[in-house]
Amino acid sequence: MATGNPIRGSRVGAGRMGEADRGETAPRHRLEFYCANGHRTRLSFAVDAELPDTWDCPSCGLPAGLDSENPPAAPRNEPYKTHLAYVKERRSDSDGEALLAEALAKVADRRTPRG
């Protein structure tokens, strides 16, 4: 005689699949986005949702647009700036020379023997 739990071996939410059980699906817009590398991404959006003009390509990360003939250009990446480059943006060469002279004078003052 087989005894056991009737829900044994099933998971929460398991059951008959079909529109009658889950209700009607929301109406959707299907859009295709194209990136500069030629990748195509197909997405679905609800009819009442605000539709984006661009989408990040899941394959390469570039921006993708709706026009297959004219996809958005890749963003221009700025090169890495060193600390010195940021300092040079804030100070002129004469300011830098004055600060260096001041720092060297302090070091020289500490090194002179006191007597």
Tab-separated table of C-alpha atoms in Angstrom:
chain	number	residue	atom	x	y	z
A	1	MET	CA	0.000	0.000	0.000
A	2	ALA	CA	1.468	3.313	-1.072
A	3	THR	CA	1.451	5.928	1.598
A	4	GLY	CA	2.969	9.323	1.427
A	5	ASN	CA	2.465	12.983	1.060
A	6	PRO	CA	0.678	14.025	-2.145
A	7	ILE	CA	2.911	17.090	-2.566
A	8	ARG	CA	6.120	15.172	-2.089
A	9	GLY	CA	8.522	15.776	-4.957
A	10	SER	CA	6.925	19.011	-6.084
A	11	ARG	CA	7.874	22.582	-5.402
A	12	VAL	CA	5.982	25.690	-4.426
A	13	GLY	CA	4.251	27.122	-7.462
A	14	ALA	CA	4.324	23.840	-9.340
A	15	GLY	CA	1.108	22.994	-11.014
A	16	ARG	CA	-0.642	23.149	-14.301
A	17	MET	CA	0.814	25.629	-16.707
A	18	GLY	CA	-1.501	27.777	-18.719
A	19	GLU	CA	-3.160	31.138	-19.104
A	20	ALA	CA	-6.260	29.952	-17.245
A	21	ASP	CA	-4.273	29.459	-14.046
A	22	ARG	CA	-2.017	32.506	-14.294
A	23	GLY	CA	-4.286	35.002	-15.987
A	24	GLU	CA	-3.682	36.930	-19.170
A	25	THR	CA	-0.250	38.312	-19.905
A	26	ALA	CA	0.165	42.063	-20.084
A	27	PRO	CA	0.331	43.528	-23.581
A	28	ARG	CA	3.929	44.129	-24.624
A	29	HIS	CA	6.089	46.064	-27.088
A	30	ARG	CA	8.972	44.106	-28.627
A	31	LEU	CA	11.968	46.276	-29.456
A	32	GLU	CA	15.308	45.487	-31.043
A	33	PHE	CA	18.419	47.412	-30.052
A	34	TYR	CA	21.609	47.487	-32.145
A	35	CYS	CA	25.127	48.328	-30.948
A	36	ALA	CA	28.141	49.522	-32.960
A	37	ASN	CA	29.626	45.985	-32.903
A	38	GLY	CA	26.599	44.604	-34.765
A	39	HIS	CA	24.959	42.824	-31.824
A	40	ARG	CA	21.172	42.695	-31.750
A	41	THR	CA	19.245	42.619	-28.472
A	42	ARG	CA	15.503	41.857	-28.435
A	43	LEU	CA	13.593	43.081	-25.390
A	44	SER	CA	9.964	43.206	-24.311
A	45	PHE	CA	8.440	46.182	-22.516
A	46	ALA	CA	4.947	46.663	-21.121
A	47	VAL	CA	2.735	48.805	-23.355
A	48	ASP	CA	2.294	51.441	-20.650
A	49	ALA	CA	6.057	51.559	-19.790
A	50	GLU	CA	8.301	54.401	-20.920
A	51	LEU	CA	10.432	53.058	-23.769
A	52	PRO	CA	14.172	53.804	-23.619
A	53	ASP	CA	16.074	55.258	-26.582
A	54	THR	CA	19.239	53.335	-25.743
A	55	TRP	CA	20.112	50.121	-23.932
A	56	ASP	CA	23.455	48.686	-22.832
A	57	CYS	CA	24.400	45.761	-25.067
A	58	PRO	CA	24.624	42.594	-22.922
A	59	SER	CA	27.326	41.159	-25.227
A	60	CYS	CA	29.867	43.981	-25.312
A	61	GLY	CA	28.554	46.730	-22.992
A	62	LEU	CA	28.387	49.439	-25.677
A	63	PRO	CA	25.249	51.574	-25.932
A	64	ALA	CA	22.676	50.145	-28.334
A	65	GLY	CA	19.989	52.107	-30.164
A	66	LEU	CA	16.825	51.374	-32.089
A	67	ASP	CA	18.231	52.242	-35.545
A	68	SER	CA	20.152	49.313	-37.034
A	69	GLU	CA	21.766	51.518	-39.703
A	70	ASN	CA	23.026	54.163	-37.229
A	71	PRO	CA	23.804	52.616	-33.832
A	72	PRO	CA	25.100	54.951	-31.096
A	73	ALA	CA	28.826	55.587	-31.147
A	74	ALA	CA	31.004	54.083	-28.462
A	75	PRO	CA	31.623	56.512	-25.588
A	76	ARG	CA	35.016	58.174	-25.591
A	77	ASN	CA	37.113	56.866	-22.731
A	78	GLU	CA	39.332	59.397	-21.053
A	79	PRO	CA	42.819	58.079	-20.308
A	80	TYR	CA	43.795	57.473	-16.716
A	81	LYS	CA	45.200	60.586	-15.046
A	82	THR	CA	48.005	60.378	-12.546
A	83	HIS	CA	48.136	62.380	-9.352
A	84	LEU	CA	50.775	64.587	-10.960
A	85	ALA	CA	48.452	65.372	-13.889
A	86	TYR	CA	45.737	66.569	-11.480
A	87	VAL	CA	48.275	68.686	-9.568
A	88	LYS	CA	49.493	70.270	-12.807
A	89	GLU	CA	45.893	71.207	-13.654
A	90	ARG	CA	45.575	73.110	-10.360
A	91	ARG	CA	49.017	74.746	-10.149
A	92	SER	CA	51.279	76.559	-12.578
A	93	ASP	CA	54.966	75.710	-12.972
A	94	SER	CA	55.985	78.810	-11.021
A	95	ASP	CA	53.679	77.801	-8.131
A	96	GLY	CA	55.240	74.341	-8.148
A	97	GLU	CA	58.774	75.745	-8.112
A	98	ALA	CA	57.904	78.039	-5.185
A	99	LEU	CA	56.441	75.125	-3.185
A	100	LEU	CA	59.478	72.968	-3.959
A	101	ALA	CA	61.873	75.719	-2.857
A	102	GLU	CA	59.912	76.158	0.390
A	103	ALA	CA	59.964	72.406	1.105
A	104	LEU	CA	63.700	72.169	0.359
A	105	ALA	CA	64.377	75.122	2.664
A	106	LYS	CA	62.521	73.351	5.494
A	107	VAL	CA	64.510	70.156	4.953
A	108	ALA	CA	67.795	72.071	4.841
A	109	ASP	CA	66.831	73.946	8.023
A	110	ARG	CA	66.215	70.658	9.874
A	111	ARG	CA	69.538	69.230	8.745
A	112	THR	CA	71.700	72.159	9.876
A	113	PRO	CA	73.306	71.478	13.259
A	114	ARG	CA	72.201	73.704	16.075
A	115	GLY	CA	74.855	74.931	18.283
